[in-house]
C-alpha atoms as a PDB file:
ATOM      1  CA  MET A   1     -14.524   2.198  28.745  1.00  0.00           C
ATOM      2  CA  SER A   2     -10.824   2.525  29.290  1.00  0.00           C
ATOM      3  CA  PRO A   3      -9.272   5.887  30.227  1.00  0.00           C
ATOM      4  CA  ILE A   4      -7.602   6.170  26.821  1.00  0.00           C
ATOM      5  CA  HIS A   5     -10.884   5.718  24.979  1.00  0.00           C
ATOM      6  CA  PHE A   6     -12.584   8.177  27.308  1.00  0.00           C
ATOM      7  CA  THR A   7      -9.854  10.752  26.683  1.00  0.00           C
ATOM      8  CA  PHE A   8     -10.168  10.609  22.902  1.00  0.00           C
ATOM      9  CA  ALA A   9     -13.965  10.527  22.997  1.00  0.00           C
ATOM     10  CA  SER A  10     -14.040  13.562  25.268  1.00  0.00           C
ATOM     11  CA  ALA A  11     -11.502  15.401  23.074  1.00  0.00           C
ATOM     12  CA  PHE A  12     -13.675  14.764  20.041  1.00  0.00           C
ATOM     13  CA  MET A  13     -16.828  15.871  21.854  1.00  0.00           C
ATOM     14  CA  LEU A  14     -15.149  19.031  23.193  1.00  0.00           C
ATOM     15  CA  SER A  15     -14.065  19.958  19.678  1.00  0.00           C
ATOM     16  CA  LEU A  16     -17.552  19.251  18.382  1.00  0.00           C
ATOM     17  CA  THR A  17     -19.188  21.434  21.027  1.00  0.00           C
ATOM     18  CA  GLY A  18     -16.628  24.157  20.380  1.00  0.00           C
ATOM     19  CA  LEU A  19     -17.533  24.036  16.703  1.00  0.00           C
ATOM     20  CA  ALA A  20     -21.256  24.083  17.435  1.00  0.00           C
ATOM     21  CA  LEU A  21     -21.281  26.801  20.101  1.00  0.00           C
ATOM     22  CA  ASN A  22     -18.416  29.135  19.203  1.00  0.00           C
ATOM     23  CA  ARG A  23     -19.298  30.651  15.852  1.00  0.00           C
ATOM     24  CA  SER A  24     -17.666  34.039  16.067  1.00  0.00           C
ATOM     25  CA  HIS A  25     -14.465  33.588  14.040  1.00  0.00           C
ATOM     26  CA  LEU A  26     -13.564  31.379  11.109  1.00  0.00           C
ATOM     27  CA  LEU A  27     -10.182  30.603  12.672  1.00  0.00           C
ATOM     28  CA  SER A  28     -11.772  29.145  15.818  1.00  0.00           C
ATOM     29  CA  ALA A  29     -13.990  26.922  13.670  1.00  0.00           C
ATOM     30  CA  LEU A  30     -10.950  25.691  11.748  1.00  0.00           C
ATOM     31  CA  ILE A  31      -9.081  24.944  14.983  1.00  0.00           C
ATOM     32  CA  CYS A  32     -12.054  22.934  16.265  1.00  0.00           C
ATOM     33  CA  LEU A  33     -12.130  20.955  13.017  1.00  0.00           C
ATOM     34  CA  GLU A  34      -8.427  20.235  13.348  1.00  0.00           C
ATOM     35  CA  GLY A  35      -8.940  19.047  16.923  1.00  0.00           C
ATOM     36  CA  MET A  36     -11.637  16.671  15.739  1.00  0.00           C
ATOM     37  CA  MET A  37      -9.438  15.305  12.976  1.00  0.00           C
ATOM     38  CA  LEU A  38      -6.480  14.879  15.336  1.00  0.00           C
ATOM     39  CA  SER A  39      -8.527  12.955  17.890  1.00  0.00           C
ATOM     40  CA  LEU A  40      -9.941  10.746  15.116  1.00  0.00           C
ATOM     41  CA  PHE A  41      -6.438  10.119  13.796  1.00  0.00           C
ATOM     42  CA  ILE A  42      -5.098   9.067  17.173  1.00  0.00           C
ATOM     43  CA  ALA A  43      -8.146   6.893  17.868  1.00  0.00           C
ATOM     44  CA  ILE A  44      -7.891   5.098  14.511  1.00  0.00           C
ATOM     45  CA  THR A  45      -4.147   4.656  14.980  1.00  0.00           C
ATOM     46  CA  LEU A  46      -4.663   3.063  18.393  1.00  0.00           C
ATOM     47  CA  TRP A  47      -7.442   0.875  17.011  1.00  0.00           C
ATOM     48  CA  SER A  48      -5.343  -0.361  14.105  1.00  0.00           C
ATOM     49  CA  SER A  49      -2.365  -1.043  16.370  1.00  0.00           C
ATOM     50  CA  THR A  50      -4.486  -3.107  18.766  1.00  0.00           C
ATOM     51  CA  MET A  51      -5.987  -5.111  15.885  1.00  0.00           C
ATOM     52  CA  ASN A  52      -2.499  -6.135  14.664  1.00  0.00           C
ATOM     53  CA  SER A  53      -3.788  -6.238  11.127  1.00  0.00           C
ATOM     54  CA  THR A  54      -1.793  -4.996   8.162  1.00  0.00           C
ATOM     55  CA  SER A  55      -4.925  -4.166   6.186  1.00  0.00           C
ATOM     56  CA  CYS A  56      -6.053  -1.584   8.777  1.00  0.00           C
ATOM     57  CA  SER A  57      -2.696   0.174   9.031  1.00  0.00           C
ATOM     58  CA  LEU A  58      -3.292   2.298   5.928  1.00  0.00           C
ATOM     59  CA  ALA A  59      -6.440   4.010   7.273  1.00  0.00           C
ATOM     60  CA  PRO A  60      -4.639   6.473   9.630  1.00  0.00           C
ATOM     61  CA  MET A  61      -2.358   7.651   6.829  1.00  0.00           C
ATOM     62  CA  ILE A  62      -5.314   8.273   4.523  1.00  0.00           C
ATOM     63  CA  LEU A  63      -7.073  10.214   7.302  1.00  0.00           C
ATOM     64  CA  LEU A  64      -3.920  12.235   7.937  1.00  0.00           C
ATOM     65  CA  THR A  65      -3.697  13.062   4.227  1.00  0.00           C
ATOM     66  CA  PHE A  66      -7.307  14.241   4.144  1.00  0.00           C
ATOM     67  CA  SER A  67      -6.688  16.266   7.296  1.00  0.00           C
ATOM     68  CA  ALA A  68      -3.737  18.044   5.687  1.00  0.00           C
ATOM     69  CA  CYS A  69      -5.807  18.813   2.591  1.00  0.00           C
ATOM     70  CA  GLU A  70      -8.640  20.125   4.776  1.00  0.00           C
ATOM     71  CA  ALA A  71      -6.241  22.339   6.717  1.00  0.00           C
ATOM     72  CA  SER A  72      -4.685  23.822   3.599  1.00  0.00           C
ATOM     73  CA  SER A  73      -8.038  24.555   1.961  1.00  0.00           C
ATOM     74  CA  GLY A  74      -9.352  26.031   5.223  1.00  0.00           C
ATOM     75  CA  LEU A  75      -6.366  28.353   5.533  1.00  0.00           C
ATOM     76  CA  ALA A  76      -6.754  29.375   1.883  1.00  0.00           C
ATOM     77  CA  LEU A  77     -10.394  30.248   2.564  1.00  0.00           C
ATOM     78  CA  LEU A  78      -9.366  32.152   5.678  1.00  0.00           C
ATOM     79  CA  VAL A  79      -6.823  34.239   3.764  1.00  0.00           C
ATOM     80  CA  ALA A  80      -9.268  34.905   0.918  1.00  0.00           C
ATOM     81  CA  THR A  81     -12.016  35.904   3.342  1.00  0.00           C
ATOM     82  CA  THR A  82      -9.719  38.199   5.297  1.00  0.00           C
ATOM     83  CA  ARG A  83      -8.517  39.890   2.118  1.00  0.00           C
ATOM     84  CA  THR A  84     -11.982  40.494   0.690  1.00  0.00           C
ATOM     85  CA  HIS A  85     -13.982  41.285   3.857  1.00  0.00           C
ATOM     86  CA  GLY A  86     -11.266  42.641   6.137  1.00  0.00           C
ATOM     87  CA  SER A  87     -11.896  40.227   9.024  1.00  0.00           C
ATOM     88  CA  ASP A  88     -12.751  36.623   9.760  1.00  0.00           C
ATOM     89  CA  HIS A  89     -15.943  37.290  11.701  1.00  0.00           C
ATOM     90  CA  LEU A  90     -18.568  34.846  10.535  1.00  0.00           C
ATOM     91  CA  LYS A  91     -21.423  37.279  11.146  1.00  0.00           C
ATOM     92  CA  ASN A  92     -19.998  39.729   8.608  1.00  0.00           C
ATOM     93  CA  LEU A  93     -19.947  37.155   5.842  1.00  0.00           C
ATOM     94  CA  ASN A  94     -22.859  36.985   3.447  1.00  0.00           C
ATOM     95  CA  LEU A  95     -22.571  33.952   1.225  1.00  0.00           C
ATOM     96  CA  LEU A  96     -25.176  35.288  -1.208  1.00  0.00           C
ATOM     97  CA  GLN A  97     -22.931  38.258  -2.010  1.00  0.00           C
ATOM     98  CA  CYS A  98     -20.027  36.670  -3.850  1.00  0.00           C
END
């Protein structure tokens, strides 16, 4: 495994463990999701550039578009949660009480 592949794999795994273990705030979960999407974007971009194929060059842009949509919907949920519950603590949220 090359150092570049190890770097992106470890960045993805660190974001995944941060998402799995740190469940106190909604904002920290959203930041971990963004870290995962960013490492996936860079890894797919490097993969498509090493393949030198024009058919694979569209995949990073589609992933970047989905990442932007995920970030905007996550921030909208964060603002709505903060307005209704007063904080973004995940332990205070009860999903059965909408």
